[in-house]
Amino acid sequence: MLLFPHAIFGGYDGDLKPLAPESLDSSGRELATSIFISFSNGPFQFLTEILASNFEKDIERFQFGYKFDARNTLWLGRYHNPAGVWNLDHHHGSYLQTSISRPRIVSYEDGGGGLPVGGGVLPMHLAGLLWEGSRAVGIGAVNYEVGFARGPALDDTLLPFPILQPSVPGREIFTVRVGYKPDETNGTQAGVFAARADIPVVNPIGGDLTLSYTGLYAQWAGAMGRVFGEWFNVNNQGTLGGPARSDTFNAWFTQGEYRIREPVTAFARLERSRSDPTDPYLALFPNFPKSTDVIGIRWDFRPNHAITAEYSSNVRRDSTSFSQIMLQWSAVFK
């Protein structure tokens, strides 16, 4: 069992000042603990991740698996969507990621991590089957994940299928990711991913929605740091309170991390998106950014404990701008 507590203290300024960040309470704080549990018995696998914070409590992952061999496992349960590299490499334990915030295009459905009002625009949690495997190619490997599951419903935000409230009316989603690692002992990798989801609309505006996307990801990892990024091309089509229409937007991010010296790592991230200003789907997510620039520094001041400071400059799709600064303590207890 692993315990991942964190505390975020944040503030912001600019044209967004009248609004309060959803993931920070009235004092500008987010207090959370993620509990990760896993065990195996022969080919049988189990893992779960439970999150408790001052604004939500949820079972984020709950998976039973059967390991056919050293490289292939079939999972059943609630899992993270294998979209790109971030959503698989970084879970709800904040200590595991260098920055405080996640890139907005891979934000969790309910936001979190110091993000301002509003949740993510893509499904990040699915409930169903996931095939996870790899095939050796020299010293490297081709990795693949294929999922068929129940996805989210759409209200004011996306509502992922929850373990504790199975009445949420999700529908089918198909997702796939294929990547290549030239050296399995190193984090350098690149690949492609895609998904298609039929999403029931429970929002009072009514209508129907089909969401599909394709994308690319790449990461270079060295002894002193890494550079990685993802690109998404997203299509949404449906009736969302009006006549049927189809809209496409794209978004990308790239993040660099450099270890200045052994306990100190500097990082920076660029995020950009391009969309139709009249897109009715993105209109439900007013804080989805047109651009975000992030800089920060992380200090691992003692084993399994870190202090991170992060500043971001943001411009929303409606050209509203705001800046945000956050300070986080995170840790892992074994």
Tab-separated table of N, CA and C in Angstrom, residues 7-11 24 27-31 325-329:
chain	number	residue	atom	x	y	z
A	7	ALA	N	-0.819	18.927	-0.243
A	7	ALA	CA	-1.512	20.159	0.137
A	7	ALA	C	-1.093	21.244	-0.833
A	8	ILE	N	-2.092	21.920	-1.438
A	8	ILE	CA	-1.844	23.002	-2.389
A	8	ILE	C	-2.379	24.304	-1.791
A	9	PHE	N	-1.585	25.344	-1.893
A	9	PHE	CA	-2.000	26.685	-1.495
A	9	PHE	C	-1.830	27.575	-2.726
A	10	GLY	N	-2.903	28.245	-3.152
A	10	GLY	CA	-2.832	28.975	-4.411
A	10	GLY	C	-3.628	30.252	-4.429
A	11	GLY	N	-3.340	31.069	-5.419
A	11	GLY	CA	-4.077	32.292	-5.670
A	11	GLY	C	-3.932	32.669	-7.129
A	24	LEU	N	-9.908	24.588	-5.321
A	24	LEU	CA	-9.382	25.169	-4.102
A	24	LEU	C	-10.560	25.685	-3.288
A	27	SER	N	-10.391	29.305	1.149
A	27	SER	CA	-9.105	29.796	1.649
A	27	SER	C	-7.979	29.587	0.640
A	28	GLY	N	-8.318	29.118	-0.574
A	28	GLY	CA	-7.303	28.872	-1.588
A	28	GLY	C	-6.482	27.641	-1.324
A	29	ARG	N	-7.117	26.590	-0.794
A	29	ARG	CA	-6.383	25.379	-0.445
A	29	ARG	C	-6.999	24.143	-1.098
A	30	GLU	N	-6.158	23.164	-1.377
A	30	GLU	CA	-6.610	21.827	-1.739
A	30	GLU	C	-5.832	20.847	-0.875
A	31	LEU	N	-6.550	20.060	-0.095
A	31	LEU	CA	-5.945	19.049	0.774
A	31	LEU	C	-6.449	17.687	0.311
A	325	ILE	N	-0.658	31.255	-9.235
A	325	ILE	CA	0.542	30.801	-8.571
A	325	ILE	C	0.142	29.795	-7.509
A	326	MET	N	0.890	28.709	-7.403
A	326	MET	CA	0.564	27.648	-6.453
A	326	MET	C	1.834	27.143	-5.773
A	327	LEU	N	1.662	26.726	-4.529
A	327	LEU	CA	2.722	26.100	-3.755
A	327	LEU	C	2.180	24.772	-3.230
A	328	GLN	N	2.941	23.704	-3.402
A	328	GLN	CA	2.455	22.374	-3.025
A	328	GLN	C	3.510	21.611	-2.222
A	329	TRP	N	3.029	20.934	-1.174
A	329	TRP	CA	3.802	19.893	-0.509
A	329	TRP	C	3.201	18.565	-0.922
